[in-house]
C-alpha cells in the first residue's frame, strides 16, 4: 500500500549534512548507434502464398550463409539492424525504436497488452540464451552464432555448396501464425539480441519491466513518429505539451509539464530489479536514486534491522553477524496485547543514516516527484512483526515534526511481502490515533497515489459511517471531525462520493437509509489489524523541549 509522497534521501548513505541536495542520477542505458557506414541491413520478407524465406542481401548461396553464421562475434556489428516486411507491405525495424508501440505478453501473467518501448539494451549472451524463449535454436559445428532450428537443419543437411539452392529458398519452418513466423525470422540475426524496457499503457509504472523480442507480437508494431529514436540514437524525439505514458497522473497533480518530463526522464528505468529483506525477496516497482557505488546492481541485500544495504549476500551476512541490535533504533511506542506487532518512533535527526536508508528502500516502491530530502525534519513510525529472532520491518509512515498545512502523514508504505494483511489500514489508523492524542485535525499530504486514495477512502468511509450508523439525532461535519480528527474537507468529499449527503439551502444534509449505509460499509471492507489506543505510550514532539534538551547536553 502506498500513499501520497516520498521524502527521498540524499545521495550518500553516510552523509551527515542537513542541507538539501539533488541526488545524482543513476547510469542510463546509452542510446544505440547506427550500423557502420556501408553495412547493409539484413532483410526478411513474409510472403502470402509460400512459406517465409530467409533473405540475406549480403549472400546468395549456402556457402555465404554458412560464412555469415560462422563469423566470430567481434565481426558481427553490435548495432546491426534487420528489417522485416509484413504481408501488408509495411516494414518493421529490429531493434525496435524507443517510443514504438507493440503488443507484448507480460512476464507476470502472459496476457497480451499494448506497451510502449521506454529503453533498450543488448542482451548478455544473446537472445537464444533465455530459458523461456519459444524459438528453438541449433548450434551448428563451427558456427559462432546459433540459428533458429528449422533454418539450421535445412542449412546443415538439406543443402550443399554445389546444390544450387539459394539462401532465400531455405524455409524457416512451419508455424501456426504469421506472428510466430515473423518472430523466427527476427531471431535469426544479431539485431534480435536486444531487450526492451516497456510501459504497459493504461497501467501504473510499477508494472514496467524488461522484456525480450520473443514476448512481442511484431505484426502489431506502431512507431510513434514524434517519440521514436532510431538505432543511431537520434530520431525525432520532440517535447510534447502533454507527457505521454504516465497513467497515474493524480500522483503528480502538482507537476507542471516540464517537471513531469524531467521526473519521468530521471526515473524512467528501474535501476534495481529485486531486493532481499529478511526472509523475503521482492520485485521492485520504481527507480531509487541510490549511491553511485550501487550502479548496475540488479539485486540489493538489506539488513532488516539497520537497513544498511549491500551488493552481495556475503557482505550482508558479515554485517548482520556484527550488528547487535535486532530491532529498529528509536523508542518503542506500541505493542499489541498478543505481542505480535509493535511500533517504533525514530527521529530523523537522531538516526539520520537509518532514516536515509529507509528512504532508499521506500523509493523502490513509491513513485513521487521529489528527489530532495532532509530527514532531520521528520519523524518515522516503523511497524514491525515480532518473533523469537527480533522485530522485522513490515512498513512505516512518516510525518513532519511541525506541519504548517496540518498534515498528520507525509509518506506511507507497506512492503509488498506484507501487503493484504491489514497493515496498511493499521498504519493509517495509527496516524489518526496520534492526532487524537495531539488533539489536532489531520490529513495526509497530497497528492495521494492510486493505492493511497483507495486505502484512505476505505478508512474514512468506515470511521464516518460507523458513527452515523450508531448516532441518533442531528450531527454536524464539525462533530464528525472532532470525533475522528479527520479534516472537514475529507469528510465532505468522502460522503459526497458515497452519495449519502447533499448540499441544500446552505448546509449539508444526510440522505441515506440504514440499508445504504450498511452497503457502503460492506464495500469498504474490514478494518484490518486494529489499533488498541490504550496501549500507545507516546508524547507528542515538542520543538522547544528538544531544543532545551540539546542545550543541556551541549
PDB file of C-alpha atoms in Angstrom, residues 125 158 230 298 352 366 445:
ATOM      1  CA  UNK A 125      24.736 -13.998 -24.046  1.00  0.00           C
ATOM      2  CA  UNK A 158      19.368 -30.491 -46.999  1.00  0.00           C
ATOM      3  CA  UNK A 230      16.383   5.004 -34.163  1.00  0.00           C
ATOM      4  CA  UNK A 298      20.294  -5.601 -10.019  1.00  0.00           C
ATOM      5  CA  UNK A 352      19.971  10.042  10.149  1.00  0.00           C
ATOM      6  CA  UNK A 366       6.895   4.636  -4.253  1.00  0.00           C
ATOM      7  CA  UNK A 445      -0.060  15.026   2.410  1.00  0.00           C
TER       8      UNK A 445
END
